[in-house]
Structures are given as structure tokens and as C-alpha cells.
Amino acid sequence: MNVILLGPPGAGKGTQGELLARRLGMPRVATGDLLRDAVRRGTALGAKAKSFMDKGLLVPDAVIVGLVDAVLERPDTRGGIIMDGFPRTVPQAEAVDRALARRGAHVHYVVRIEVPQAELVRRLVRRAEQEGRSDDTPETIEERLRVYREETAPLVDYYRSRDLVVDIDGTGSIDEIAARIDEALDR
Ligand code: AMP
């Protein structure tokens, strides 16, 4: 099963993605984690991505499409994958479709996690204090939410037209949200 987690920064994609990956016995892959790791290790990918990440902007599709192809060619993602933080643009979504089609697969579900804006900001400010992520500053938080609305939210329609979207209320406890996702994927 190939599942995409879609939602703004702070919606809980990472937390829920990890839980879902464990329940389904499939890897969760987060492009944000891969990019942060590349920056830390000082690779060519990291060098291309860093300035965009620090500003809260999307790393260009040309860079991400190569990364997505590499992820979807990994043997451990053959039996299914939880995609966290990608695709984030329509060209990326098309790249995911193409990469899956190459191995005779397709997207099964797009789990869209919805959280009111004020709650997102609260969560991101808290994460900034706890994790010290360089892109969790007050200015960048606002920028990332804007980028989500403008560049990533259109993906909801892209997938809605194919009837792949399940809408999940992302408020409440971690267990409550996990139960909602389980129920939606069980249909
Ligand atoms: P995340 O951990 O998913 O919030 O990602 C952190 C940052 O990495 C984002 O603000 C972007 O700069 C970059 N990033 C992660 N995934 C993508 C993607 N699929 N497309 C473009 N940029 C990305």
C-alpha cells in the first residue's frame, strides 16, 4: 500500500507517519528528514537545499524529483511506503505517479490531516523551543504555512479528482488521531 500524508507543517504528519509505518510494517520516508540529513553531512544535495529550507521555501522540483525517484527505487519501499512531506507540488505528484507506475504500482490513499491555523502555529512554536530546528523561527513558520497554502494545498484537488483523499481531523490526542486514520484506511 502506498500512502501519502498531506497536511501543513505542524499537522502531525511525522508523528502519525511513524505510528502508521509501524502498524503497517512499511517504511515512512520523509523528504524533510532526508534533506536535513544531507545538510548535516554536507553533501551536494544538502548544499542545493539549505538556503531554501532556511527561508521556509520549497526546494526546487528539479532537486526533489531526483530524490523522489531514488526513494521509490529503494528495495525497502517496494512493498509499500508512507510518504511524509512529499509530494508537495503538482510536478512532484506527477513524478511520484510516474515512479510508482514504473514498478506497476500506484497511490492508494492520500491522508489529509487538517488542523486549524492557530493550533498549527502553537505546535510549531513549541517544536521550535523543543527541537531547535533552524526553520522553526517565527518568520519562517509563517512563510512555510503560506507556501503550504499556495503550492501544496492544490494537491488536494489533484488527488480528490481521483477519489484518493481521506480527510482526517488532526486535533485531539495522538491516539485519537491514529484511530481516525486506521478507521479511514480500513474502509
Ligand atoms: P519538513 O520537515 O517536511 O517540514 O521539510 C522541511 C523543509 O525541507 C521544507 O520547508 C522545505 O524547504 C524542504 N522540503 C522537504 N520536503 C520537500 C519537498 N517535497 N519539496 C520541496 N521542499 C521540501
PDB file of C-alpha atoms and ligand atoms in Angstrom:
ATOM      1  CA  MET A   1       0.000   0.000   0.000  1.00  0.00           C
ATOM      2  CA  ASN A   2       1.346   3.431  -0.953  1.00  0.00           C
ATOM      3  CA  VAL A   3       0.121   6.218   1.295  1.00  0.00           C
ATOM      4  CA  ILE A   4       0.767   9.946   1.048  1.00  0.00           C
ATOM      5  CA  LEU A   5       0.458  12.099   4.166  1.00  0.00           C
ATOM      6  CA  LEU A   6      -0.688  15.564   3.227  1.00  0.00           C
ATOM      7  CA  GLY A   7      -1.012  18.475   5.603  1.00  0.00           C
ATOM      8  CA  PRO A   8       0.627  21.735   6.654  1.00  0.00           C
ATOM      9  CA  PRO A   9       3.741  21.867   8.804  1.00  0.00           C
ATOM     10  CA  GLY A  10       2.712  21.085  12.363  1.00  0.00           C
ATOM     11  CA  ALA A  11      -0.228  18.870  11.364  1.00  0.00           C
ATOM     12  CA  GLY A  12       1.426  15.804  12.898  1.00  0.00           C
ATOM     13  CA  LYS A  13       2.491  14.025   9.706  1.00  0.00           C
ATOM     14  CA  GLY A  14       5.772  12.860  11.256  1.00  0.00           C
ATOM     15  CA  THR A  15       4.198  11.504  14.434  1.00  0.00           C
ATOM     16  CA  GLN A  16       1.281   9.830  12.689  1.00  0.00           C
ATOM     17  CA  GLY A  17       3.505   8.639   9.844  1.00  0.00           C
ATOM     18  CA  GLU A  18       5.785   6.834  12.291  1.00  0.00           C
ATOM     19  CA  LEU A  19       2.844   5.163  14.046  1.00  0.00           C
ATOM     20  CA  LEU A  20       1.216   4.172  10.768  1.00  0.00           C
ATOM     21  CA  ALA A  21       4.510   2.812   9.424  1.00  0.00           C
ATOM     22  CA  ARG A  22       4.858   0.623  12.490  1.00  0.00           C
ATOM     23  CA  ARG A  23       1.270  -0.628  12.271  1.00  0.00           C
ATOM     24  CA  LEU A  24       1.535  -1.436   8.567  1.00  0.00           C
ATOM     25  CA  GLY A  25       5.130  -2.685   8.714  1.00  0.00           C
ATOM     26  CA  MET A  26       6.152  -0.306   5.952  1.00  0.00           C
ATOM     27  CA  PRO A  27       8.834   2.390   5.888  1.00  0.00           C
ATOM     28  CA  ARG A  28       7.936   6.037   6.405  1.00  0.00           C
ATOM     29  CA  VAL A  29      10.110   8.246   4.267  1.00  0.00           C
ATOM     30  CA  ALA A  30      10.213  11.998   4.903  1.00  0.00           C
ATOM     31  CA  THR A  31      11.959  14.210   2.356  1.00  0.00           C
ATOM     32  CA  GLY A  32      12.440  16.821   5.114  1.00  0.00           C
ATOM     33  CA  ASP A  33      14.469  14.276   7.138  1.00  0.00           C
ATOM     34  CA  LEU A  34      16.494  13.244   4.077  1.00  0.00           C
ATOM     35  CA  LEU A  35      17.250  16.897   3.263  1.00  0.00           C
ATOM     36  CA  ARG A  36      18.194  17.796   6.859  1.00  0.00           C
ATOM     37  CA  ASP A  37      20.488  14.771   6.907  1.00  0.00           C
ATOM     38  CA  ALA A  38      22.072  15.862   3.597  1.00  0.00           C
ATOM     39  CA  VAL A  39      22.667  19.355   5.001  1.00  0.00           C
ATOM     40  CA  ARG A  40      24.248  17.894   8.144  1.00  0.00           C
ATOM     41  CA  ARG A  41      26.560  15.661   6.117  1.00  0.00           C
ATOM     42  CA  GLY A  42      27.446  18.494   3.744  1.00  0.00           C
ATOM     43  CA  THR A  43      26.537  16.592   0.563  1.00  0.00           C
ATOM     44  CA  ALA A  44      25.837  18.185  -2.837  1.00  0.00           C
ATOM     45  CA  LEU A  45      22.113  17.670  -2.214  1.00  0.00           C
ATOM     46  CA  GLY A  46      22.400  19.449   1.126  1.00  0.00           C
ATOM     47  CA  ALA A  47      24.241  22.363  -0.464  1.00  0.00           C
ATOM     48  CA  LYS A  48      21.447  22.788  -3.021  1.00  0.00           C
ATOM     49  CA  ALA A  49      18.693  22.567  -0.432  1.00  0.00           C
ATOM     50  CA  LYS A  50      19.942  24.533   2.561  1.00  0.00           C
ATOM     51  CA  SER A  51      19.197  28.124   1.563  1.00  0.00           C
ATOM     52  CA  PHE A  52      15.630  27.249   0.558  1.00  0.00           C
ATOM     53  CA  MET A  53      14.993  25.314   3.766  1.00  0.00           C
ATOM     54  CA  ASP A  54      16.341  28.113   5.952  1.00  0.00           C
ATOM     55  CA  LYS A  55      13.924  30.543   4.313  1.00  0.00           C
ATOM     56  CA  GLY A  56      10.936  28.237   4.641  1.00  0.00           C
ATOM     57  CA  LEU A  57      10.709  27.890   0.858  1.00  0.00           C
ATOM     58  CA  LEU A  58      10.309  24.690  -1.109  1.00  0.00           C
ATOM     59  CA  VAL A  59      13.459  23.161  -2.507  1.00  0.00           C
ATOM     60  CA  PRO A  60      13.086  23.309  -6.331  1.00  0.00           C
ATOM     61  CA  ASP A  61      11.221  20.464  -8.008  1.00  0.00           C
ATOM     62  CA  ALA A  62      14.238  19.638 -10.177  1.00  0.00           C
ATOM     63  CA  VAL A  63      16.121  18.666  -6.996  1.00  0.00           C
ATOM     64  CA  ILE A  64      13.215  16.896  -5.300  1.00  0.00           C
ATOM     65  CA  VAL A  65      12.178  14.828  -8.319  1.00  0.00           C
ATOM     66  CA  GLY A  66      15.598  13.145  -8.351  1.00  0.00           C
ATOM     67  CA  LEU A  67      15.292  12.451  -4.635  1.00  0.00           C
ATOM     68  CA  VAL A  68      11.778  11.030  -5.047  1.00  0.00           C
ATOM     69  CA  ASP A  69      12.938   8.756  -7.870  1.00  0.00           C
ATOM     70  CA  ALA A  70      15.783   7.483  -5.703  1.00  0.00           C
ATOM     71  CA  VAL A  71      13.426   6.808  -2.776  1.00  0.00           C
ATOM     72  CA  LEU A  72      10.896   4.948  -4.906  1.00  0.00           C
ATOM     73  CA  GLU A  73      13.657   2.810  -6.405  1.00  0.00           C
ATOM     74  CA  ARG A  74      14.759   1.656  -2.951  1.00  0.00           C
ATOM     75  CA  PRO A  75      14.042  -2.063  -2.448  1.00  0.00           C
ATOM     76  CA  ASP A  76      12.588  -1.426   1.026  1.00  0.00           C
ATOM     77  CA  THR A  77       9.832   0.748  -0.461  1.00  0.00           C
ATOM     78  CA  ARG A  78       8.711  -1.878  -2.996  1.00  0.00           C
ATOM     79  CA  GLY A  79       6.130  -3.417  -0.686  1.00  0.00           C
ATOM     80  CA  GLY A  80       4.635  -0.033   0.147  1.00  0.00           C
ATOM     81  CA  ILE A  81       5.643   3.313   1.592  1.00  0.00           C
ATOM     82  CA  ILE A  82       4.308   6.098   3.757  1.00  0.00           C
ATOM     83  CA  MET A  83       5.294   9.349   2.032  1.00  0.00           C
ATOM     84  CA  ASP A  84       5.700  12.172   4.539  1.00  0.00           C
ATOM     85  CA  GLY A  85       6.316  15.673   3.227  1.00  0.00           C
ATOM     86  CA  PHE A  86       6.198  14.732  -0.438  1.00  0.00           C
ATOM     87  CA  PRO A  87       4.828  15.272  -2.964  1.00  0.00           C
ATOM     88  CA  ARG A  88       4.452  18.989  -2.197  1.00  0.00           C
ATOM     89  CA  THR A  89       3.729  20.323  -5.704  1.00  0.00           C
ATOM     90  CA  VAL A  90       1.836  19.065  -8.733  1.00  0.00           C
ATOM     91  CA  PRO A  91       5.059  18.330 -10.689  1.00  0.00           C
ATOM     92  CA  GLN A  92       6.261  16.270  -7.711  1.00  0.00           C
ATOM     93  CA  ALA A  93       2.935  14.409  -7.625  1.00  0.00           C
ATOM     94  CA  GLU A  94       3.342  13.612 -11.302  1.00  0.00           C
ATOM     95  CA  ALA A  95       6.870  12.361 -10.590  1.00  0.00           C
ATOM     96  CA  VAL A  96       5.531  10.080  -7.829  1.00  0.00           C
ATOM     97  CA  ASP A  97       2.867   8.709 -10.196  1.00  0.00           C
ATOM     98  CA  ARG A  98       5.490   8.025 -12.858  1.00  0.00           C
ATOM     99  CA  ALA A  99       7.943   6.393 -10.453  1.00  0.00           C
ATOM    100  CA  LEU A 100       5.237   4.144  -8.988  1.00  0.00           C
ATOM    101  CA  ALA A 101       3.898   3.280 -12.446  1.00  0.00           C
ATOM    102  CA  ARG A 102       7.399   2.145 -13.469  1.00  0.00           C
ATOM    103  CA  ARG A 103       7.072  -0.628 -10.899  1.00  0.00           C
ATOM    104  CA  GLY A 104       3.425  -1.339 -11.641  1.00  0.00           C
ATOM    105  CA  ALA A 105       2.186   0.459  -8.533  1.00  0.00           C
ATOM    106  CA  HIS A 106       0.046   3.485  -7.717  1.00  0.00           C
ATOM    107  CA  VAL A 107      -1.066   5.733  -4.855  1.00  0.00           C
ATOM    108  CA  HIS A 108      -3.706   4.055  -2.679  1.00  0.00           C
ATOM    109  CA  TYR A 109      -4.559   6.785  -0.183  1.00  0.00           C
ATOM    110  CA  VAL A 110      -3.846  10.434   0.444  1.00  0.00           C
ATOM    111  CA  VAL A 111      -4.338  11.025   4.156  1.00  0.00           C
ATOM    112  CA  ARG A 112      -5.045  14.701   4.540  1.00  0.00           C
ATOM    113  CA  ILE A 113      -4.573  15.872   8.119  1.00  0.00           C
ATOM    114  CA  GLU A 114      -6.436  19.063   8.952  1.00  0.00           C
ATOM    115  CA  VAL A 115      -5.600  21.345  11.884  1.00  0.00           C
ATOM    116  CA  PRO A 116      -6.789  24.930  12.433  1.00  0.00           C
ATOM    117  CA  GLN A 117      -4.171  27.584  11.679  1.00  0.00           C
ATOM    118  CA  ALA A 118      -3.898  28.912  15.254  1.00  0.00           C
ATOM    119  CA  GLU A 119      -3.212  25.405  16.573  1.00  0.00           C
ATOM    120  CA  LEU A 120      -0.546  24.848  13.888  1.00  0.00           C
ATOM    121  CA  VAL A 121       1.286  27.986  14.936  1.00  0.00           C
ATOM    122  CA  ARG A 122       1.133  26.921  18.602  1.00  0.00           C
ATOM    123  CA  ARG A 123       2.554  23.489  17.762  1.00  0.00           C
ATOM    124  CA  LEU A 124       5.338  24.901  15.568  1.00  0.00           C
ATOM    125  CA  VAL A 125       6.401  27.410  18.208  1.00  0.00           C
ATOM    126  CA  ARG A 126       6.537  24.582  20.754  1.00  0.00           C
ATOM    127  CA  ARG A 127       8.581  22.414  18.352  1.00  0.00           C
ATOM    128  CA  ALA A 128      10.951  25.338  17.796  1.00  0.00           C
ATOM    129  CA  GLU A 129      11.592  25.511  21.535  1.00  0.00           C
ATOM    130  CA  GLN A 130      11.989  21.745  21.947  1.00  0.00           C
ATOM    131  CA  GLU A 131      13.909  20.701  18.840  1.00  0.00           C
ATOM    132  CA  GLY A 132      15.742  23.854  17.829  1.00  0.00           C
ATOM    133  CA  ARG A 133      15.077  23.323  14.111  1.00  0.00           C
ATOM    134  CA  SER A 134      16.639  26.174  12.160  1.00  0.00           C
ATOM    135  CA  ASP A 135      13.471  26.606  10.065  1.00  0.00           C
ATOM    136  CA  ASP A 136      11.112  26.828  13.054  1.00  0.00           C
ATOM    137  CA  THR A 137      11.644  30.543  13.704  1.00  0.00           C
ATOM    138  CA  PRO A 138       8.563  32.807  13.916  1.00  0.00           C
ATOM    139  CA  GLU A 139       9.157  34.344  10.450  1.00  0.00           C
ATOM    140  CA  THR A 140       9.829  31.019   8.792  1.00  0.00           C
ATOM    141  CA  ILE A 141       6.815  29.363  10.396  1.00  0.00           C
ATOM    142  CA  GLU A 142       4.545  31.899   8.742  1.00  0.00           C
ATOM    143  CA  GLU A 143       6.342  31.506   5.425  1.00  0.00           C
ATOM    144  CA  ARG A 144       6.049  27.726   5.493  1.00  0.00           C
ATOM    145  CA  LEU A 145       2.323  27.923   6.194  1.00  0.00           C
ATOM    146  CA  ARG A 146       1.901  30.354   3.289  1.00  0.00           C
ATOM    147  CA  VAL A 147       3.928  28.111   0.969  1.00  0.00           C
ATOM    148  CA  TYR A 148       1.741  25.172   2.003  1.00  0.00           C
ATOM    149  CA  ARG A 149      -1.462  27.051   1.176  1.00  0.00           C
ATOM    150  CA  GLU A 150      -0.179  28.293  -2.169  1.00  0.00           C
ATOM    151  CA  GLU A 151       1.894  25.412  -3.509  1.00  0.00           C
ATOM    152  CA  THR A 152       0.858  22.220  -1.715  1.00  0.00           C
ATOM    153  CA  ALA A 153      -2.855  22.636  -0.888  1.00  0.00           C
ATOM    154  CA  PRO A 154      -3.709  22.441  -4.649  1.00  0.00           C
ATOM    155  CA  LEU A 155      -2.657  18.800  -4.458  1.00  0.00           C
ATOM    156  CA  VAL A 156      -5.856  18.097  -2.530  1.00  0.00           C
ATOM    157  CA  ASP A 157      -7.831  18.753  -5.723  1.00  0.00           C
ATOM    158  CA  TYR A 158      -5.317  16.821  -7.809  1.00  0.00           C
ATOM    159  CA  TYR A 159      -5.960  13.720  -5.711  1.00  0.00           C
ATOM    160  CA  ARG A 160      -9.594  14.451  -4.868  1.00  0.00           C
ATOM    161  CA  SER A 161     -10.441  14.162  -8.571  1.00  0.00           C
ATOM    162  CA  ARG A 162      -9.121  10.601  -8.381  1.00  0.00           C
ATOM    163  CA  ASP A 163     -11.062   9.928  -5.188  1.00  0.00           C
ATOM    164  CA  LEU A 164      -7.915   9.132  -3.188  1.00  0.00           C
ATOM    165  CA  VAL A 165      -8.279  11.662  -0.367  1.00  0.00           C
ATOM    166  CA  VAL A 166      -9.353  10.780   3.161  1.00  0.00           C
ATOM    167  CA  ASP A 167      -9.874  13.811   5.394  1.00  0.00           C
ATOM    168  CA  ILE A 168      -8.653  13.377   8.953  1.00  0.00           C
ATOM    169  CA  ASP A 169      -9.373  15.706  11.864  1.00  0.00           C
ATOM    170  CA  GLY A 170      -5.863  16.332  13.189  1.00  0.00           C
ATOM    171  CA  THR A 171      -6.930  17.764  16.549  1.00  0.00           C
ATOM    172  CA  GLY A 172      -7.060  15.782  19.791  1.00  0.00           C
ATOM    173  CA  SER A 173      -4.664  13.242  21.252  1.00  0.00           C
ATOM    174  CA  ILE A 174      -2.100  11.318  19.221  1.00  0.00           C
ATOM    175  CA  ASP A 175      -4.062   8.094  19.853  1.00  0.00           C
ATOM    176  CA  GLU A 176      -7.361   9.631  18.784  1.00  0.00           C
ATOM    177  CA  ILE A 177      -5.875  10.833  15.517  1.00  0.00           C
ATOM    178  CA  ALA A 178      -4.174   7.472  14.894  1.00  0.00           C
ATOM    179  CA  ALA A 179      -7.529   5.709  15.430  1.00  0.00           C
ATOM    180  CA  ARG A 180      -9.205   8.013  12.910  1.00  0.00           C
ATOM    181  CA  ILE A 181      -6.533   7.200  10.325  1.00  0.00           C
ATOM    182  CA  ASP A 182      -6.858   3.449  10.966  1.00  0.00           C
ATOM    183  CA  GLU A 183     -10.601   3.628  10.531  1.00  0.00           C
ATOM    184  CA  ALA A 184     -10.306   5.596   7.285  1.00  0.00           C
ATOM    185  CA  LEU A 185      -7.770   3.181   5.766  1.00  0.00           C
ATOM    186  CA  ASP A 186      -9.888   0.182   6.776  1.00  0.00           C
ATOM    187  CA  ARG A 187     -12.873   1.152   4.663  1.00  0.00           C
TER     188      ARG A 187
HETATM  189  P1  AMP B   1       9.537  19.244   6.515  1.00  0.00           P
HETATM  190  O1  AMP B   1      10.401  18.558   7.520  1.00  0.00           O
HETATM  191  O2  AMP B   1       8.719  18.292   5.705  1.00  0.00           O
HETATM  192  O3  AMP B   1       8.714  20.340   7.109  1.00  0.00           O
HETATM  193  O4  AMP B   1      10.528  19.943   5.476  1.00  0.00           O
HETATM  194  C1  AMP B   1      11.422  20.946   5.881  1.00  0.00           C
HETATM  195  C2  AMP B   1      11.849  21.764   4.685  1.00  0.00           C
HETATM  196  O5  AMP B   1      12.505  20.911   3.732  1.00  0.00           O
HETATM  197  C3  AMP B   1      10.734  22.422   3.912  1.00  0.00           C
HETATM  198  O6  AMP B   1      10.363  23.663   4.455  1.00  0.00           O
HETATM  199  C4  AMP B   1      11.358  22.563   2.525  1.00  0.00           C
HETATM  200  O7  AMP B   1      12.283  23.629   2.483  1.00  0.00           O
HETATM  201  C5  AMP B   1      12.154  21.282   2.408  1.00  0.00           C
HETATM  202  N1  AMP B   1      11.345  20.178   1.819  1.00  0.00           N
HETATM  203  C6  AMP B   1      11.013  18.996   2.408  1.00  0.00           C
HETATM  204  N2  AMP B   1      10.311  18.224   1.578  1.00  0.00           N
HETATM  205  C7  AMP B   1      10.191  18.924   0.423  1.00  0.00           C
HETATM  206  C8  AMP B   1       9.557  18.677  -0.822  1.00  0.00           C
HETATM  207  N3  AMP B   1       8.886  17.539  -1.056  1.00  0.00           N
HETATM  208  N4  AMP B   1       9.620  19.643  -1.773  1.00  0.00           N
HETATM  209  C9  AMP B   1      10.292  20.797  -1.568  1.00  0.00           C
HETATM  210  N5  AMP B   1      10.909  21.089  -0.416  1.00  0.00           N
HETATM  211  C10 AMP B   1      10.867  20.178   0.579  1.00  0.00           C
END
